[in-house]
Amino acid sequence: MTSRRRPGRTATMRAARYRTAGNSRVAASPAGPLHQLVDAFGITTVLLAAVDVQGRLKGKEFDAASLVERLRSGGLSPEMCGYVLGTDLGMTAVRSGSFSWESGFGDVALLPDTRHARVLTWLPSTALVLAEPISVGLPHPLAPGTVLDEQEQRLAGLGLTAKVGVETEFVLFEGAARDAAAAGFRGLRPAVWDNRDYALDQPLPVREFSRRLRQVLADAGLPVEAVKGEGAPGQIEVTFPYGPVTAACEQHVLFKHAAKAVADEQGMVASFMAALQGGVGSGMHLHVSLHDVDDQPVLLAGPEYGSGLSELGEQAVAGLLTALPALGPLWAPYVNSYKRLRDHSFAPTRLTWGRDNRSCAVRVVGHGRSLRLEVRLPGADANPYLALASVLAGIRHGIEAGLKPPAATCGDAYLDREAEHVPQSLAGAVSAFETSPLACELLDEHVVAHLAAVARLDLDHHAAWVTDAELERGLTQA
């Protein structure tokens, strides 16, 4: 395989990371005020972007010097078409609603956070400025970040804050995305041909991809905790450091942007689909802990109970098992998302919980202060802001209602026929979401209607599409 990595870019960026202070060289931070990054790193391009409803960066490229001057003089009031907050994966326009033909596709104002810009070390001389969608001077209620922030604030009303660590799986394929599209996405070849779970003898292209990805993320001030091979051919898992909820979401969005860019420059494709060919499923596991106003963990019972959950911890588990089925479009937003949720796939199919049990939807893991709840329902395709919003909403519901969980599952949760099944299709999940009083209570009627409409765009797309599997099964036999 021929690598398309641009030689010298990393060395150039590293050299730019230092500024002279007296007779010493001081490392410049890759995150900070935009004007400082432009000077310290020789930035020529700035991406001004918001996070869309799919969890992707959407925005415009600006000349760095020009943008800094316009922002300094007040000569720029950035906006973008509001439909980026209300389209499907293919940017389909809806007929009615907040961002539609009916509404005229008006613009949404953006509030750029130039104090916290970041160098994107996987792109040449480029920095990112994230912008918050605004409506009448306030955070736009339908923006993913606002939906999550609302849940954080409601949890804070109980005297609690959450911290999260994210594990994400994805699959590397050989070849360019353009070539795969030209071939009708048939014949995709994973970069690894067998099960290399935990293997430390990955093929050279995969080792180079992993090294490069870790390098550019570390240089951007976004170091990963670990990278490992996963069980499916070509599958990789990346684990991120534990920290504040919003920071974890931002890091995950940038990680996906970096992973796709690094794969592209090395002649590969990084796919975050939840379910791929051959039954391969990629998850996004959310490790969540709760802390009181003194930053003390509250999920653990007293030391005399070992690694048992506190009463509040049990309420949190019960809330997750009760609320997440009603909030499916937030953590499984596409038709494809539900094809991952299959028995003995390491993705849950029953609404169960257990101690260090990977067959459960909620896995209690860790010891002492590190005790946490691993929510295993979301796929790698989920928007982290919305997935975490659903998790915090569920936790809060369990605590406020004083819920009690069912007995913990000690064996194979896939065989627990007494436990409720997870949602089995997007159609069923959207129907439950739209008609659930709990969903409207935990989120907001307007948010529920909006996210349901977005999910229905994916349903509409697939309803009219004849798949290869249908042709293979029915061409001569129907």
Coordinates of C-alpha atoms in Angstrom, one line a residue, residues 75-417:
G75 CA -16.7 43.0 11.2
L76 CA -17.9 39.4 11.2
S77 CA -21.2 38.0 12.4
P78 CA -21.0 34.4 11.4
E79 CA -24.1 32.5 10.4
M80 CA -24.9 29.2 8.7
C81 CA -28.0 27.6 7.2
G82 CA -30.0 26.3 10.1
Y83 CA -30.6 23.0 8.3
V84 CA -27.3 21.7 9.6
L85 CA -29.1 21.1 12.8
G86 CA -31.9 19.2 11.2
T87 CA -30.7 16.9 8.4
D88 CA -29.8 13.3 8.0
L89 CA -26.4 11.8 7.1
G90 CA -27.0 12.7 3.4
M91 CA -28.0 16.3 4.2
T92 CA -31.6 15.7 3.2
A93 CA -33.9 18.7 3.4
V94 CA -37.1 18.2 5.3
R95 CA -40.5 19.7 4.2
S96 CA -41.7 21.1 7.5
G97 CA -40.4 22.1 10.9
S98 CA -37.7 24.4 12.2
F99 CA -35.3 23.9 9.3
S100 CA -37.2 23.1 6.2
W101 CA -38.7 24.2 2.9
E102 CA -41.7 25.4 5.0
S103 CA -39.5 27.6 7.2
G104 CA -37.5 28.9 4.2
F105 CA -34.2 27.5 5.4
G106 CA -33.2 30.6 7.4
D107 CA -29.7 31.1 8.9
V108 CA -28.7 30.4 12.5
A109 CA -26.3 32.8 14.2
L110 CA -23.0 31.4 15.5
L111 CA -21.1 32.6 18.6
P112 CA -17.4 31.7 17.9
D113 CA -15.3 30.8 21.0
T114 CA -12.1 32.4 19.8
R115 CA -10.6 32.1 23.4
H116 CA -10.5 28.3 23.0
A117 CA -9.3 27.6 19.5
R118 CA -7.3 24.5 18.7
V119 CA -4.6 23.6 16.2
L120 CA -5.6 20.7 14.1
T121 CA -2.3 19.0 13.7
W122 CA -3.7 16.5 11.1
L123 CA -4.3 19.3 8.6
P124 CA -1.6 21.7 7.3
S125 CA -1.4 25.0 9.2
T126 CA -5.0 24.8 10.3
A127 CA -6.8 25.7 13.5
L128 CA -10.4 25.2 14.6
V129 CA -12.8 27.6 16.2
L130 CA -15.9 26.0 17.6
A131 CA -19.0 28.1 17.4
E132 CA -22.3 27.8 19.4
P133 CA -25.6 28.1 17.4
I134 CA -27.6 31.0 18.9
S135 CA -31.3 31.8 18.9
V136 CA -32.5 35.2 20.1
G137 CA -29.2 35.7 22.0
L138 CA -29.4 32.3 23.8
P139 CA -27.9 28.9 22.9
H140 CA -30.1 27.3 20.3
P141 CA -32.4 24.8 22.0
L142 CA -32.1 22.2 19.2
A143 CA -28.3 22.3 19.0
P144 CA -26.7 19.0 20.4
G145 CA -24.5 20.9 22.8
T146 CA -27.5 22.7 24.3
V147 CA -29.5 19.5 24.7
L148 CA -26.5 18.0 26.7
D149 CA -26.0 21.2 28.6
E150 CA -29.6 21.2 29.7
Q151 CA -29.2 17.7 31.2
E152 CA -26.0 18.7 33.0
Q153 CA -27.7 21.7 34.5
R154 CA -30.7 19.6 35.7
L155 CA -28.3 17.1 37.2
A156 CA -26.4 20.0 38.9
G157 CA -29.8 20.9 40.5
L158 CA -29.5 17.6 42.4
G159 CA -26.0 18.6 43.6
L160 CA -24.3 16.2 41.2
T161 CA -21.9 16.4 38.3
A162 CA -20.9 13.7 35.9
K163 CA -17.6 12.7 34.5
V164 CA -17.1 10.4 31.5
G165 CA -14.6 8.3 29.6
V166 CA -15.4 7.2 26.1
E167 CA -14.3 4.0 24.3
T168 CA -15.0 4.0 20.6
E169 CA -14.6 1.2 18.0
F170 CA -14.2 1.7 14.3
V171 CA -13.1 -0.3 11.3
L172 CA -10.2 0.4 8.9
F173 CA -10.5 -0.5 5.3
E174 CA -7.9 -0.6 2.6
G175 CA -8.3 1.8 -0.4
A176 CA -9.8 5.2 -0.9
A177 CA -13.4 6.1 -0.1
R178 CA -13.8 7.4 -3.7
D179 CA -12.8 4.0 -5.1
A180 CA -15.2 2.2 -2.7
A181 CA -18.0 4.5 -3.9
A182 CA -17.2 3.9 -7.5
A183 CA -17.4 0.1 -6.9
G184 CA -20.8 0.5 -5.2
F185 CA -19.2 -0.1 -1.8
R186 CA -18.7 -3.8 -2.7
G187 CA -15.5 -5.6 -2.1
L188 CA -14.3 -3.5 0.8
R189 CA -11.3 -5.1 2.4
P190 CA -10.6 -4.7 6.1
A191 CA -7.0 -3.6 6.8
V192 CA -6.7 -6.7 9.0
W193 CA -8.1 -10.1 7.8
D194 CA -8.5 -11.9 11.1
N195 CA -9.3 -11.4 14.8
R196 CA -6.5 -9.3 16.3
D197 CA -8.2 -8.5 19.6
Y198 CA -5.5 -7.2 22.0
A199 CA -2.9 -8.3 19.5
L200 CA 0.5 -6.4 19.5
D201 CA 1.5 -7.8 16.1
Q202 CA -0.7 -5.7 13.9
P203 CA 0.2 -5.4 10.2
L204 CA 2.4 -2.5 9.3
P205 CA -0.2 -0.2 7.7
V206 CA -2.4 -0.5 10.9
R207 CA 0.6 0.1 13.2
E208 CA 1.5 3.2 11.2
F209 CA -2.1 4.4 11.2
S210 CA -2.3 4.0 15.0
R211 CA 1.1 5.7 15.6
R212 CA 0.2 8.6 13.4
L213 CA -3.3 9.0 14.9
R214 CA -1.9 9.0 18.5
Q215 CA 0.8 11.5 17.4
V216 CA -1.4 14.1 15.8
L217 CA -4.0 13.9 18.7
A218 CA -1.2 14.3 21.3
D219 CA 0.3 17.2 19.4
A220 CA -3.2 18.8 19.3
G221 CA -3.5 18.5 23.1
L222 CA -6.0 15.6 22.8
P223 CA -4.0 12.5 23.9
V224 CA -5.7 9.2 23.8
E225 CA -5.4 6.8 26.8
A226 CA -4.9 3.7 24.7
V227 CA -5.4 2.1 21.2
K228 CA -6.0 -1.6 20.8
G229 CA -7.0 -4.1 18.2
E230 CA -10.6 -5.3 18.5
G231 CA -12.2 -8.7 17.7
A232 CA -13.5 -8.0 14.1
P233 CA -11.2 -7.8 11.0
G234 CA -9.8 -4.3 10.8
Q235 CA -11.4 -3.2 14.0
I236 CA -9.7 -0.8 16.4
E237 CA -10.7 0.6 19.7
V238 CA -9.6 3.9 21.1
T239 CA -10.0 4.8 24.8
F240 CA -10.0 8.5 26.0
P241 CA -9.0 9.9 29.3
Y242 CA -11.7 10.5 31.9
G243 CA -13.0 14.0 32.4
P244 CA -15.8 16.6 32.1
V245 CA -18.7 15.7 29.9
T246 CA -18.6 18.5 27.4
A247 CA -14.8 18.2 27.0
A248 CA -15.2 14.5 26.3
C249 CA -17.7 15.2 23.6
E250 CA -15.5 17.8 21.9
Q251 CA -12.6 15.4 22.0
H252 CA -14.6 12.7 20.4
V253 CA -15.8 14.8 17.6
L254 CA -12.2 16.0 16.9
F255 CA -10.9 12.4 17.2
K256 CA -13.3 11.2 14.5
H257 CA -12.3 14.1 12.2
A258 CA -8.6 13.2 12.8
A259 CA -9.1 9.5 12.3
K260 CA -10.8 10.0 8.9
A261 CA -8.1 12.5 7.8
V262 CA -5.2 10.2 8.9
A263 CA -6.8 7.2 7.2
D264 CA -7.4 9.2 4.0
E265 CA -3.8 10.4 3.8
Q266 CA -2.6 6.8 4.3
G267 CA -4.8 5.4 1.6
M268 CA -7.4 3.9 3.9
V269 CA -11.0 4.5 5.1
A270 CA -12.0 4.7 8.8
S271 CA -15.7 3.8 9.2
F272 CA -17.7 4.5 12.3
M273 CA -20.9 2.7 11.1
A274 CA -22.5 0.8 14.0
A275 CA -22.9 -2.4 11.9
L276 CA -20.8 -3.4 8.9
Q277 CA -20.5 -6.4 6.7
G278 CA -20.3 -9.9 8.2
G279 CA -22.0 -8.9 11.4
V280 CA -19.3 -6.6 12.6
G281 CA -20.5 -4.1 15.1
S282 CA -18.7 -1.0 16.5
G283 CA -19.8 0.5 19.8
M284 CA -19.3 3.7 21.7
H285 CA -19.1 2.7 25.4
L286 CA -19.7 5.5 27.9
H287 CA -18.1 5.2 31.3
V288 CA -19.9 7.5 33.6
S289 CA -19.3 8.4 37.2
L290 CA -21.2 10.9 39.5
H291 CA -19.7 13.3 42.0
D292 CA -21.1 15.6 44.7
V293 CA -20.5 19.3 45.2
D294 CA -17.1 18.5 46.9
D295 CA -16.1 16.3 43.8
Q296 CA -16.5 13.1 45.8
P297 CA -17.7 10.0 44.0
V298 CA -21.2 8.9 45.0
L299 CA -21.8 5.7 43.2
L300 CA -19.8 3.6 45.7
A301 CA -21.4 2.3 48.8
G302 CA -19.4 2.5 52.0
P303 CA -15.9 0.9 52.2
E304 CA -17.4 -2.0 54.2
Y305 CA -19.5 -3.0 51.1
G306 CA -16.5 -3.5 48.8
S307 CA -17.4 -2.5 45.2
G308 CA -21.1 -2.4 45.8
L309 CA -23.3 0.4 44.5
S310 CA -24.7 3.0 46.8
E311 CA -28.5 3.6 46.9
L312 CA -28.0 6.5 44.6
G313 CA -25.9 4.3 42.3
E314 CA -28.7 1.8 42.1
Q315 CA -31.2 4.5 41.4
A316 CA -29.0 5.7 38.5
V317 CA -28.9 2.2 37.1
A318 CA -32.6 1.8 37.4
G319 CA -33.1 5.1 35.7
L320 CA -30.9 4.1 32.7
L321 CA -32.8 0.8 32.2
T322 CA -36.1 2.7 32.4
A323 CA -35.4 5.8 30.3
L324 CA -32.9 4.6 27.6
P325 CA -35.5 2.5 25.7
A326 CA -37.7 5.6 25.4
L327 CA -34.7 7.7 24.1
G328 CA -33.4 5.4 21.4
P329 CA -33.0 8.0 18.6
L330 CA -30.4 9.8 20.8
W331 CA -28.1 6.8 21.2
A332 CA -29.0 4.8 18.1
P333 CA -30.0 7.4 15.4
Y334 CA -30.0 5.3 12.2
V335 CA -31.6 2.2 10.6
N336 CA -28.1 0.7 10.6
S337 CA -27.6 1.4 14.4
Y338 CA -30.0 -1.4 15.4
K339 CA -28.3 -4.1 13.2
R340 CA -25.4 -4.0 15.8
L341 CA -27.7 -5.1 18.7
R342 CA -27.5 -8.8 18.2
D343 CA -27.2 -11.7 20.6
H344 CA -23.6 -12.6 21.6
S345 CA -22.2 -9.7 19.6
F346 CA -20.9 -7.9 22.7
A347 CA -23.6 -5.3 22.0
P348 CA -26.6 -5.7 24.5
T349 CA -30.0 -7.0 23.5
R350 CA -31.6 -7.0 26.9
L351 CA -32.1 -4.2 29.4
T352 CA -30.0 -5.7 32.1
W353 CA -27.1 -4.6 34.4
G354 CA -24.4 -6.5 36.1
R355 CA -21.0 -6.4 37.8
D356 CA -18.2 -6.5 35.2
N357 CA -20.6 -8.3 32.8
R358 CA -20.1 -7.3 29.1
S359 CA -23.3 -9.0 28.1
C360 CA -25.3 -6.3 29.9
A361 CA -26.6 -3.0 28.8
V362 CA -25.2 -1.3 31.9
R363 CA -21.9 -2.8 33.3
V364 CA -20.7 -1.8 36.7
V365 CA -17.0 -1.7 36.5
G366 CA -14.0 -0.4 38.5
H367 CA -13.1 -0.3 42.2
G368 CA -13.1 2.2 44.9
R369 CA -13.2 5.8 43.6
S370 CA -13.0 4.5 40.1
L371 CA -16.3 2.7 40.3
R372 CA -18.4 3.7 37.3
L373 CA -21.3 2.7 35.1
E374 CA -20.4 1.6 31.5
V375 CA -23.4 2.2 29.2
R376 CA -22.9 -0.2 26.3
L377 CA -25.9 0.6 24.2
P378 CA -24.7 3.4 21.9
G379 CA -22.9 2.6 18.7
A380 CA -19.9 4.3 17.2
D381 CA -22.3 6.2 14.9
A382 CA -23.9 8.1 17.7
N383 CA -23.5 11.8 18.3
P384 CA -21.7 11.9 21.7
Y385 CA -23.6 15.0 22.8
L386 CA -27.0 13.4 22.3
A387 CA -25.9 9.9 23.6
L388 CA -24.6 11.4 26.8
A389 CA -27.7 13.6 27.1
S390 CA -29.8 10.5 27.1
V391 CA -27.6 8.8 29.7
L392 CA -27.7 11.8 32.1
A393 CA -31.4 12.2 31.6
G394 CA -31.9 8.5 32.5
I395 CA -29.6 8.8 35.6
R396 CA -31.5 11.9 36.8
H397 CA -34.8 10.2 36.3
G398 CA -33.8 7.2 38.4
I399 CA -32.6 9.5 41.2
E400 CA -35.5 11.8 41.2
A401 CA -38.1 9.0 41.1
G402 CA -36.1 6.9 43.6
L403 CA -36.2 3.9 41.3
K404 CA -34.9 0.4 42.3
P405 CA -33.2 -1.8 39.7
P406 CA -34.0 -5.4 39.0
A407 CA -31.6 -8.0 40.3
A408 CA -28.1 -7.8 38.7
T409 CA -27.4 -10.4 36.0
C410 CA -24.6 -12.7 37.0
G411 CA -24.5 -14.9 33.8
D412 CA -25.3 -14.6 30.2
A413 CA -27.6 -11.6 29.9
Y414 CA -28.6 -12.6 26.3
L415 CA -30.4 -15.6 27.8
D416 CA -32.4 -13.5 30.3
R417 CA -35.8 -13.8 28.8

